[in-house]
PDB file of N, CA and C in Angstrom:
ATOM      1  N   MET A   1     -27.552  -3.030 -32.172  1.00 50.00           N
ATOM      2  CA  MET A   1     -26.408  -3.012 -31.301  1.00 50.00           C
ATOM      3  C   MET A   1     -25.184  -2.578 -32.105  1.00 50.00           C
ATOM      4  N   SER A   2     -24.387  -1.724 -31.533  1.00 53.00           N
ATOM      5  CA  SER A   2     -23.201  -1.205 -32.202  1.00 53.00           C
ATOM      6  C   SER A   2     -21.977  -2.024 -31.827  1.00 53.00           C
ATOM      7  N   PRO A   3     -21.177  -2.390 -32.835  1.00 55.00           N
ATOM      8  CA  PRO A   3     -19.905  -3.026 -32.481  1.00 55.00           C
ATOM      9  C   PRO A   3     -18.992  -1.999 -31.833  1.00 55.00           C
ATOM     10  N   SER A   4     -18.168  -2.421 -30.910  1.00 54.00           N
ATOM     11  CA  SER A   4     -17.247  -1.491 -30.272  1.00 54.00           C
ATOM     12  C   SER A   4     -15.946  -2.198 -29.938  1.00 54.00           C
ATOM     13  N   THR A   5     -14.928  -1.405 -29.747  1.00 57.00           N
ATOM     14  CA  THR A   5     -13.644  -1.927 -29.326  1.00 57.00           C
ATOM     15  C   THR A   5     -13.183  -1.133 -28.122  1.00 57.00           C
ATOM     16  N   THR A   6     -12.359  -1.736 -27.322  1.00 64.00           N
ATOM     17  CA  THR A   6     -11.782  -1.044 -26.180  1.00 64.00           C
ATOM     18  C   THR A   6     -10.269  -1.073 -26.342  1.00 64.00           C
ATOM     19  N   ASN A   7      -9.664   0.097 -26.293  1.00 75.00           N
ATOM     20  CA  ASN A   7      -8.216   0.238 -26.389  1.00 75.00           C
ATOM     21  C   ASN A   7      -7.734   1.031 -25.197  1.00 75.00           C
ATOM     22  N   GLN A   8      -6.424   1.059 -25.028  1.00 77.00           N
ATOM     23  CA  GLN A   8      -5.843   1.853 -23.954  1.00 77.00           C
ATOM     24  C   GLN A   8      -4.796   2.788 -24.520  1.00 77.00           C
ATOM     25  N   GLU A   9      -4.778   3.989 -23.982  1.00 81.00           N
ATOM     26  CA  GLU A   9      -3.733   4.948 -24.306  1.00 81.00           C
ATOM     27  C   GLU A   9      -2.771   4.970 -23.137  1.00 81.00           C
ATOM     28  N   ARG A  10      -1.493   4.959 -23.431  1.00 86.00           N
ATOM     29  CA  ARG A  10      -0.474   4.982 -22.384  1.00 86.00           C
ATOM     30  C   ARG A  10       0.381   6.221 -22.595  1.00 86.00           C
ATOM     31  N   ILE A  11       0.501   7.026 -21.542  1.00 88.00           N
ATOM     32  CA  ILE A  11       1.348   8.208 -21.618  1.00 88.00           C
ATOM     33  C   ILE A  11       2.413   8.133 -20.541  1.00 88.00           C
ATOM     34  N   SER A  12       3.527   8.763 -20.808  1.00 93.00           N
ATOM     35  CA  SER A  12       4.628   8.818 -19.864  1.00 93.00           C
ATOM     36  C   SER A  12       4.930  10.287 -19.607  1.00 93.00           C
ATOM     37  N   VAL A  13       4.947  10.676 -18.326  1.00 93.00           N
ATOM     38  CA  VAL A  13       5.175  12.080 -17.985  1.00 93.00           C
ATOM     39  C   VAL A  13       6.245  12.201 -16.909  1.00 93.00           C
ATOM     40  N   ARG A  14       6.944  13.323 -16.970  1.00 92.00           N
ATOM     41  CA  ARG A  14       7.965  13.645 -15.969  1.00 92.00           C
ATOM     42  C   ARG A  14       7.569  14.849 -15.130  1.00 92.00           C
ATOM     43  N   ARG A  15       6.646  15.654 -15.649  1.00 92.00           N
ATOM     44  CA  ARG A  15       6.282  16.910 -14.973  1.00 92.00           C
ATOM     45  C   ARG A  15       4.767  17.078 -14.946  1.00 92.00           C
ATOM     46  N   GLY A  16       4.320  17.864 -13.990  1.00 92.00           N
ATOM     47  CA  GLY A  16       2.898  18.161 -13.884  1.00 92.00           C
ATOM     48  C   GLY A  16       2.366  18.874 -15.113  1.00 92.00           C
ATOM     49  N   GLN A  17       3.188  19.726 -15.726  1.00 94.00           N
ATOM     50  CA  GLN A  17       2.762  20.455 -16.915  1.00 94.00           C
ATOM     51  C   GLN A  17       2.435  19.503 -18.065  1.00 94.00           C
ATOM     52  N   GLN A  18       3.180  18.416 -18.188  1.00 93.00           N
ATOM     53  CA  GLN A  18       2.899  17.426 -19.224  1.00 93.00           C
ATOM     54  C   GLN A  18       1.547  16.759 -18.984  1.00 93.00           C
ATOM     55  N   LEU A  19       1.285  16.405 -17.740  1.00 91.00           N
ATOM     56  CA  LEU A  19       0.025  15.760 -17.407  1.00 91.00           C
ATOM     57  C   LEU A  19      -1.144  16.717 -17.628  1.00 91.00           C
ATOM     58  N   TRP A  20      -0.969  17.973 -17.251  1.00 93.00           N
ATOM     59  CA  TRP A  20      -1.997  18.994 -17.448  1.00 93.00           C
ATOM     60  C   TRP A  20      -2.279  19.177 -18.942  1.00 93.00           C
ATOM     61  N   GLY A  21      -1.242  19.257 -19.735  1.00 92.00           N
ATOM     62  CA  GLY A  21      -1.425  19.408 -21.177  1.00 92.00           C
ATOM     63  C   GLY A  21      -2.159  18.236 -21.786  1.00 92.00           C
ATOM     64  N   TRP A  22      -1.831  17.032 -21.321  1.00 89.00           N
ATOM     65  CA  TRP A  22      -2.523  15.850 -21.825  1.00 89.00           C
ATOM     66  C   TRP A  22      -4.004  15.885 -21.431  1.00 89.00           C
ATOM     67  N   ALA A  23      -4.265  16.257 -20.180  1.00 88.00           N
ATOM     68  CA  ALA A  23      -5.655  16.306 -19.708  1.00 88.00           C
ATOM     69  C   ALA A  23      -6.476  17.296 -20.527  1.00 88.00           C
ATOM     70  N   LEU A  24      -5.895  18.448 -20.826  1.00 90.00           N
ATOM     71  CA  LEU A  24      -6.622  19.452 -21.599  1.00 90.00           C
ATOM     72  C   LEU A  24      -6.799  19.033 -23.055  1.00 90.00           C
ATOM     73  N   GLY A  25      -5.827  18.327 -23.597  1.00 87.00           N
ATOM     74  CA  GLY A  25      -5.891  17.938 -24.997  1.00 87.00           C
ATOM     75  C   GLY A  25      -6.613  16.635 -25.264  1.00 87.00           C
ATOM     76  N   SER A  26      -6.882  15.872 -24.217  1.00 79.00           N
ATOM     77  CA  SER A  26      -7.444  14.541 -24.419  1.00 79.00           C
ATOM     78  C   SER A  26      -8.967  14.521 -24.495  1.00 79.00           C
ATOM     79  N   ASN A  27      -9.606  15.565 -24.009  1.00 79.00           N
ATOM     80  CA  ASN A  27     -11.065  15.555 -23.962  1.00 79.00           C
ATOM     81  C   ASN A  27     -11.570  16.995 -23.909  1.00 79.00           C
ATOM     82  N   PRO A  28     -12.464  17.379 -24.817  1.00 83.00           N
ATOM     83  CA  PRO A  28     -12.962  18.753 -24.810  1.00 83.00           C
ATOM     84  C   PRO A  28     -13.736  19.116 -23.541  1.00 83.00           C
ATOM     85  N   LEU A  29     -14.257  18.117 -22.848  1.00 88.00           N
ATOM     86  CA  LEU A  29     -14.989  18.400 -21.610  1.00 88.00           C
ATOM     87  C   LEU A  29     -14.077  18.983 -20.536  1.00 88.00           C
ATOM     88  N   THR A  30     -12.822  18.561 -20.526  1.00 88.00           N
ATOM     89  CA  THR A  30     -11.871  19.083 -19.532  1.00 88.00           C
ATOM     90  C   THR A  30     -11.752  20.593 -19.656  1.00 88.00           C
ATOM     91  N   ASN A  31     -11.619  21.084 -20.870  1.00 89.00           N
ATOM     92  CA  ASN A  31     -11.523  22.525 -21.083  1.00 89.00           C
ATOM     93  C   ASN A  31     -12.777  23.243 -20.623  1.00 89.00           C
ATOM     94  N   MET A  32     -13.924  22.623 -20.826  1.00 92.00           N
ATOM     95  CA  MET A  32     -15.180  23.238 -20.397  1.00 92.00           C
ATOM     96  C   MET A  32     -15.236  23.341 -18.869  1.00 92.00           C
ATOM     97  N   LEU A  33     -14.646  22.387 -18.183  1.00 93.00           N
ATOM     98  CA  LEU A  33     -14.677  22.383 -16.722  1.00 93.00           C
ATOM     99  C   LEU A  33     -13.753  23.432 -16.109  1.00 93.00           C
ATOM    100  N   VAL A  34     -12.691  23.802 -16.817  1.00 93.00           N
ATOM    101  CA  VAL A  34     -11.699  24.715 -16.240  1.00 93.00           C
ATOM    102  C   VAL A  34     -11.698  26.096 -16.885  1.00 93.00           C
ATOM    103  N   VAL A  35     -12.636  26.348 -17.770  1.00 93.00           N
ATOM    104  CA  VAL A  35     -12.638  27.595 -18.527  1.00 93.00           C
ATOM    105  C   VAL A  35     -12.678  28.836 -17.630  1.00 93.00           C
ATOM    106  N   ASP A  36     -13.318  28.767 -16.497  1.00 96.00           N
ATOM    107  CA  ASP A  36     -13.467  29.937 -15.625  1.00 96.00           C
ATOM    108  C   ASP A  36     -12.385  30.047 -14.554  1.00 96.00           C
ATOM    109  N   LEU A  37     -11.399  29.162 -14.567  1.00 95.00           N
ATOM    110  CA  LEU A  37     -10.333  29.252 -13.581  1.00 95.00           C
ATOM    111  C   LEU A  37      -9.414  30.431 -13.901  1.00 95.00           C
ATOM    112  N   THR A  38      -8.874  31.029 -12.858  1.00 96.00           N
ATOM    113  CA  THR A  38      -7.906  32.106 -13.044  1.00 96.00           C
ATOM    114  C   THR A  38      -6.552  31.501 -13.412  1.00 96.00           C
ATOM    115  N   ASP A  39      -5.652  32.348 -13.887  1.00 95.00           N
ATOM    116  CA  ASP A  39      -4.298  31.874 -14.191  1.00 95.00           C
ATOM    117  C   ASP A  39      -3.652  31.291 -12.942  1.00 95.00           C
ATOM    118  N   ARG A  40      -3.882  31.938 -11.806  1.00 97.00           N
ATOM    119  CA  ARG A  40      -3.296  31.464 -10.546  1.00 97.00           C
ATOM    120  C   ARG A  40      -3.833  30.079 -10.188  1.00 97.00           C
ATOM    121  N   GLN A  41      -5.118  29.859 -10.389  1.00 97.00           N
ATOM    122  CA  GLN A  41      -5.701  28.551 -10.091  1.00 97.00           C
ATOM    123  C   GLN A  41      -5.116  27.476 -11.008  1.00 97.00           C
ATOM    124  N   ARG A  42      -4.922  27.818 -12.261  1.00 95.00           N
ATOM    125  CA  ARG A  42      -4.316  26.868 -13.200  1.00 95.00           C
ATOM    126  C   ARG A  42      -2.874  26.553 -12.785  1.00 95.00           C
ATOM    127  N   GLU A  43      -2.135  27.575 -12.381  1.00 96.00           N
ATOM    128  CA  GLU A  43      -0.763  27.367 -11.912  1.00 96.00           C
ATOM    129  C   GLU A  43      -0.741  26.458 -10.688  1.00 96.00           C
ATOM    130  N   ASP A  44      -1.709  26.659  -9.800  1.00 97.00           N
ATOM    131  CA  ASP A  44      -1.792  25.806  -8.608  1.00 97.00           C
ATOM    132  C   ASP A  44      -2.047  24.351  -8.990  1.00 97.00           C
ATOM    133  N   ILE A  45      -2.907  24.132  -9.968  1.00 95.00           N
ATOM    134  CA  ILE A  45      -3.199  22.767 -10.417  1.00 95.00           C
ATOM    135  C   ILE A  45      -1.938  22.112 -10.962  1.00 95.00           C
ATOM    136  N   VAL A  46      -1.217  22.842 -11.803  1.00 95.00           N
ATOM    137  CA  VAL A  46       0.007  22.300 -12.385  1.00 95.00           C
ATOM    138  C   VAL A  46       1.024  21.991 -11.288  1.00 95.00           C
ATOM    139  N   GLN A  47       1.112  22.854 -10.289  1.00 96.00           N
ATOM    140  CA  GLN A  47       2.044  22.623  -9.180  1.00 96.00           C
ATOM    141  C   GLN A  47       1.659  21.366  -8.395  1.00 96.00           C
ATOM    142  N   VAL A  48       0.384  21.205  -8.113  1.00 96.00           N
ATOM    143  CA  VAL A  48      -0.078  20.014  -7.385  1.00 96.00           C
ATOM    144  C   VAL A  48       0.174  18.759  -8.220  1.00 96.00           C
ATOM    145  N   LEU A  49      -0.138  18.825  -9.511  1.00 94.00           N
ATOM    146  CA  LEU A  49       0.119  17.673 -10.375  1.00 94.00           C
ATOM    147  C   LEU A  49       1.606  17.339 -10.400  1.00 94.00           C
ATOM    148  N   GLY A  50       2.442  18.375 -10.428  1.00 93.00           N
ATOM    149  CA  GLY A  50       3.887  18.147 -10.399  1.00 93.00           C
ATOM    150  C   GLY A  50       4.320  17.408  -9.147  1.00 93.00           C
ATOM    151  N   GLY A  51       3.756  17.797  -8.012  1.00 94.00           N
ATOM    152  CA  GLY A  51       4.059  17.112  -6.760  1.00 94.00           C
ATOM    153  C   GLY A  51       3.598  15.669  -6.775  1.00 94.00           C
ATOM    154  N   MET A  52       2.434  15.430  -7.366  1.00 92.00           N
ATOM    155  CA  MET A  52       1.907  14.075  -7.440  1.00 92.00           C
ATOM    156  C   MET A  52       2.759  13.195  -8.354  1.00 92.00           C
ATOM    157  N   VAL A  53       3.193  13.766  -9.489  1.00 92.00           N
ATOM    158  CA  VAL A  53       4.059  13.021 -10.407  1.00 92.00           C
ATOM    159  C   VAL A  53       5.375  12.683  -9.713  1.00 92.00           C
ATOM    160  N   PHE A  54       5.960  13.666  -9.026  1.00 93.00           N
ATOM    161  CA  PHE A  54       7.220  13.447  -8.314  1.00 93.00           C
ATOM    162  C   PHE A  54       7.058  12.369  -7.248  1.00 93.00           C
ATOM    163  N   GLU A  55       5.984  12.458  -6.481  1.00 92.00           N
ATOM    164  CA  GLU A  55       5.741  11.480  -5.412  1.00 92.00           C
ATOM    165  C   GLU A  55       5.565  10.077  -5.973  1.00 92.00           C
ATOM    166  N   ARG A  56       4.785   9.977  -7.030  1.00 90.00           N
ATOM    167  CA  ARG A  56       4.507   8.656  -7.599  1.00 90.00           C
ATOM    168  C   ARG A  56       5.759   8.036  -8.221  1.00 90.00           C
ATOM    169  N   SER A  57       6.624   8.883  -8.790  1.00 91.00           N
ATOM    170  CA  SER A  57       7.830   8.365  -9.444  1.00 91.00           C
ATOM    171  C   SER A  57       8.973   8.162  -8.473  1.00 91.00           C
ATOM    172  N   GLY A  58       8.831   8.680  -7.260  1.00 90.00           N
ATOM    173  CA  GLY A  58       9.936   8.628  -6.319  1.00 90.00           C
ATOM    174  C   GLY A  58      11.049   9.580  -6.711  1.00 90.00           C
ATOM    175  N   GLY A  59      10.732  10.500  -7.627  1.00 85.00           N
ATOM    176  CA  GLY A  59      11.705  11.485  -8.078  1.00 85.00           C
ATOM    177  C   GLY A  59      12.774  10.927  -8.996  1.00 85.00           C
ATOM    178  N   ILE A  60      12.546   9.743  -9.553  1.00 88.00           N
ATOM    179  CA  ILE A  60      13.616   9.112 -10.329  1.00 88.00           C
ATOM    180  C   ILE A  60      13.279   8.898 -11.804  1.00 88.00           C
ATOM    181  N   GLY A  61      12.254   9.503 -12.296  1.00 84.00           N
ATOM    182  CA  GLY A  61      11.988   9.323 -13.724  1.00 84.00           C
ATOM    183  C   GLY A  61      10.535   9.490 -14.075  1.00 84.00           C
ATOM    184  N   PRO A  62      10.231   9.181 -15.308  1.00 92.00           N
ATOM    185  CA  PRO A  62       8.849   9.353 -15.753  1.00 92.00           C
ATOM    186  C   PRO A  62       7.925   8.303 -15.140  1.00 92.00           C
ATOM    187  N   ILE A  63       6.659   8.641 -15.097  1.00 92.00           N
ATOM    188  CA  ILE A  63       5.646   7.676 -14.678  1.00 92.00           C
ATOM    189  C   ILE A  63       4.692   7.467 -15.840  1.00 92.00           C
ATOM    190  N   ALA A  64       4.098   6.317 -15.870  1.00 90.00           N
ATOM    191  CA  ALA A  64       3.180   5.971 -16.948  1.00 90.00           C
ATOM    192  C   ALA A  64       1.750   5.956 -16.419  1.00 90.00           C
ATOM    193  N   PHE A  65       0.864   6.482 -17.232  1.00 85.00           N
ATOM    194  CA  PHE A  65      -0.563   6.430 -16.955  1.00 85.00           C
ATOM    195  C   PHE A  65      -1.224   5.691 -18.105  1.00 85.00           C
ATOM    196  N   THR A  66      -2.210   4.911 -17.776  1.00 84.00           N
ATOM    197  CA  THR A  66      -2.979   4.215 -18.795  1.00 84.00           C
ATOM    198  C   THR A  66      -4.419   4.700 -18.707  1.00 84.00           C
ATOM    199  N   ALA A  67      -4.946   5.102 -19.850  1.00 77.00           N
ATOM    200  CA  ALA A  67      -6.329   5.575 -19.912  1.00 77.00           C
ATOM    201  C   ALA A  67      -7.103   4.693 -20.889  1.00 77.00           C
ATOM    202  N   ARG A  68      -8.222   4.206 -20.451  1.00 76.00           N
ATOM    203  CA  ARG A  68      -9.068   3.373 -21.315  1.00 76.00           C
ATOM    204  C   ARG A  68      -9.741   4.250 -22.362  1.00 76.00           C
ATOM    205  N   LEU A  69      -9.690   3.803 -23.583  1.00 72.00           N
ATOM    206  CA  LEU A  69     -10.371   4.478 -24.688  1.00 72.00           C
ATOM    207  C   LEU A  69     -11.480   3.573 -25.176  1.00 72.00           C
ATOM    208  N   ASN A  70     -12.675   4.080 -25.200  1.00 68.00           N
ATOM    209  CA  ASN A  70     -13.796   3.324 -25.721  1.00 68.00           C
ATOM    210  C   ASN A  70     -14.177   3.928 -27.061  1.00 68.00           C
ATOM    211  N   ILE A  71     -14.100   3.116 -28.086  1.00 68.00           N
ATOM    212  CA  ILE A  71     -14.401   3.566 -29.434  1.00 68.00           C
ATOM    213  C   ILE A  71     -15.616   2.801 -29.909  1.00 68.00           C
ATOM    214  N   GLY A  72     -16.654   3.511 -30.242  1.00 70.00           N
ATOM    215  CA  GLY A  72     -17.865   2.872 -30.716  1.00 70.00           C
ATOM    216  C   GLY A  72     -18.137   3.241 -32.168  1.00 70.00           C
ATOM    217  N   VAL A  73     -18.690   2.312 -32.909  1.00 72.00           N
ATOM    218  CA  VAL A  73     -19.055   2.526 -34.306  1.00 72.00           C
ATOM    219  C   VAL A  73     -20.505   2.131 -34.439  1.00 72.00           C
ATOM    220  N   THR A  74     -21.264   2.979 -35.086  1.00 77.00           N
ATOM    221  CA  THR A  74     -22.678   2.668 -35.259  1.00 77.00           C
ATOM    222  C   THR A  74     -23.071   2.819 -36.729  1.00 77.00           C
ATOM    223  N   THR A  75     -24.038   2.100 -37.117  1.00 82.00           N
ATOM    224  CA  THR A  75     -24.582   2.220 -38.479  1.00 82.00           C
ATOM    225  C   THR A  75     -26.089   2.327 -38.378  1.00 82.00           C
ATOM    226  N   ASN A  76     -26.654   3.006 -39.311  1.00 74.00           N
ATOM    227  CA  ASN A  76     -28.119   3.154 -39.341  1.00 74.00           C
ATOM    228  C   ASN A  76     -28.729   2.308 -40.418  1.00 74.00           C
TER     229      ASN A  76
END
């Protein structure tokens, strides 16, 4: 059995572009999922994320997201 710890990452964003950048940089699988999107499709995603950030914040500031990080350590 491997010992493991659970941590959380907390990010604060004001714009959809920030959230998109975090999503792409936080996990290599995200890039694999969007590799075939056109520039226009990527722009649409950022625009939708921007609307979601604005809606969630009420247009008055940054919003915080918390993402669970699971870190496992194994020995042989």
